[in-house]
């Protein structure tokens, strides 16, 4: 079986049992050990997957990390485990202490759902404070799979992983910084934009305050335009493959002479619905159809196979999901995050076409 298929099976297993496990030991047995089995390790071989590995810290003896993965008779990966209900943000210090006392090159902090991968990119034998890779099995991205596959037993290569780890780490930090600046531009960021030949007058505080919302709006519009362009290009490639038209009653669409502007909020809704359906159908089969009245989600870009329609007017927001006989069932929402509350119905609607 392909690695991606094994991973998909494990994700279904995690979703089934994550709320069942009550403590760290149950999390290890039910979620964490099966994960490393997917990566190809013999979790029952104490010479390869060592539980309670000794990692003495200074004068403190008997310190033990939950697991150590041994390659060529040396610990390569240390694994520190927490309960599935634990927030990992508060627990990296323990793994940090263990890391510097062994020859391990990688540390993994996990609660069985989220896996944070660390190394010593900044300073040799000192674990970085920031993970270079974070895997959330409930929100797995396509680009995560090849990175995770590098840690499989048959493929693990320290040099290869470290080469990509630095790029992954700093790419994430840059993206996080950029996202923060787009959401709430700092004075320094706004000033930098203005200094790029945009505004030639004095950059006083009043000028910075004036341009801050303009910079934020321009950034959002650029991202919106970019997403529109890329998604519409992808849809155009499949245009000739979808010849069927929807026989169910439709609200009249926009006049072809009027350009349809797909909003950033609609694209975010599309991303949420694709994420909901990730375990049901390949994401490449999910498309959107934008009209004047609604934003529709289709299977295989086929209007016969409409899954749901999203209505995001300022005054009212609601979701219409295809029922058993393709009748639309309406659910009111306050914002696009509320779409997650109807995930089961969305999956059910999609499954009827499979």
PDB file of N, CA and C in Angstrom, residues 48 53 57 70 80 94 103 173 184 192 201-202 236 256 264 273 321 352:
ATOM      1  N   UNK A  48      15.097  -0.913  18.171  1.00  0.00           N
ATOM      2  CA  UNK A  48      14.825   0.087  17.134  1.00  0.00           C
ATOM      3  C   UNK A  48      13.931   1.214  17.643  1.00  0.00           C
ATOM      4  N   UNK A  53      13.675   5.961  27.011  1.00  0.00           N
ATOM      5  CA  UNK A  53      15.110   6.057  26.700  1.00  0.00           C
ATOM      6  C   UNK A  53      15.780   7.031  27.675  1.00  0.00           C
ATOM      7  N   UNK A  57      20.100  14.562  32.388  1.00  0.00           N
ATOM      8  CA  UNK A  57      20.329  15.989  32.201  1.00  0.00           C
ATOM      9  C   UNK A  57      21.142  16.522  33.369  1.00  0.00           C
ATOM     10  N   UNK A  70      16.245   4.337  17.045  1.00  0.00           N
ATOM     11  CA  UNK A  70      17.661   4.018  16.900  1.00  0.00           C
ATOM     12  C   UNK A  70      17.967   3.635  15.457  1.00  0.00           C
ATOM     13  N   UNK A  80       8.880  12.884  22.399  1.00  0.00           N
ATOM     14  CA  UNK A  80       8.246  13.221  23.675  1.00  0.00           C
ATOM     15  C   UNK A  80       6.735  13.264  23.466  1.00  0.00           C
ATOM     16  N   UNK A  94      10.717  20.328  27.940  1.00  0.00           N
ATOM     17  CA  UNK A  94      11.180  19.009  28.368  1.00  0.00           C
ATOM     18  C   UNK A  94      12.006  18.345  27.271  1.00  0.00           C
ATOM     19  N   UNK A 103      22.955  12.061  21.095  1.00  0.00           N
ATOM     20  CA  UNK A 103      23.443  12.293  19.730  1.00  0.00           C
ATOM     21  C   UNK A 103      22.300  12.461  18.734  1.00  0.00           C
ATOM     22  N   UNK A 173       8.372  30.923   9.145  1.00  0.00           N
ATOM     23  CA  UNK A 173       8.511  32.153   9.920  1.00  0.00           C
ATOM     24  C   UNK A 173       8.197  33.378   9.064  1.00  0.00           C
ATOM     25  N   UNK A 184      -2.586  43.074  10.306  1.00  0.00           N
ATOM     26  CA  UNK A 184      -2.444  44.312  11.079  1.00  0.00           C
ATOM     27  C   UNK A 184      -1.080  44.925  10.785  1.00  0.00           C
ATOM     28  N   UNK A 192       8.095  51.000   5.357  1.00  0.00           N
ATOM     29  CA  UNK A 192       8.896  50.333   4.330  1.00  0.00           C
ATOM     30  C   UNK A 192       8.207  50.345   2.975  1.00  0.00           C
ATOM     31  N   UNK A 201       6.855  62.138   0.465  1.00  0.00           N
ATOM     32  CA  UNK A 201       6.842  63.137   1.524  1.00  0.00           C
ATOM     33  C   UNK A 201       7.385  62.575   2.827  1.00  0.00           C
ATOM     34  N   UNK A 202       7.357  63.411   3.869  1.00  0.00           N
ATOM     35  CA  UNK A 202       7.824  62.985   5.189  1.00  0.00           C
ATOM     36  C   UNK A 202       6.879  61.920   5.750  1.00  0.00           C
ATOM     37  N   UNK A 236     -10.340  26.509 -15.993  1.00  0.00           N
ATOM     38  CA  UNK A 236     -10.418  26.619 -17.449  1.00  0.00           C
ATOM     39  C   UNK A 236      -9.873  25.378 -18.135  1.00  0.00           C
ATOM     40  N   UNK A 256     -23.387  37.572 -18.546  1.00  0.00           N
ATOM     41  CA  UNK A 256     -22.015  37.317 -18.967  1.00  0.00           C
ATOM     42  C   UNK A 256     -21.217  38.589 -19.196  1.00  0.00           C
ATOM     43  N   UNK A 264     -12.456  37.091  -1.422  1.00  0.00           N
ATOM     44  CA  UNK A 264     -11.545  36.331  -0.583  1.00  0.00           C
ATOM     45  C   UNK A 264     -12.321  35.469   0.404  1.00  0.00           C
ATOM     46  N   UNK A 273     -14.379  23.922   2.821  1.00  0.00           N
ATOM     47  CA  UNK A 273     -15.164  22.778   2.343  1.00  0.00           C
ATOM     48  C   UNK A 273     -14.256  21.702   1.754  1.00  0.00           C
ATOM     49  N   UNK A 321     -27.254  22.929   1.565  1.00  0.00           N
ATOM     50  CA  UNK A 321     -26.600  21.642   1.301  1.00  0.00           C
ATOM     51  C   UNK A 321     -27.570  20.729   0.558  1.00  0.00           C
ATOM     52  N   UNK A 352     -23.019  10.830  -1.687  1.00  0.00           N
ATOM     53  CA  UNK A 352     -24.107  10.317  -2.535  1.00  0.00           C
ATOM     54  C   UNK A 352     -23.700  10.226  -4.001  1.00  0.00           C
TER      55      UNK A 352
END
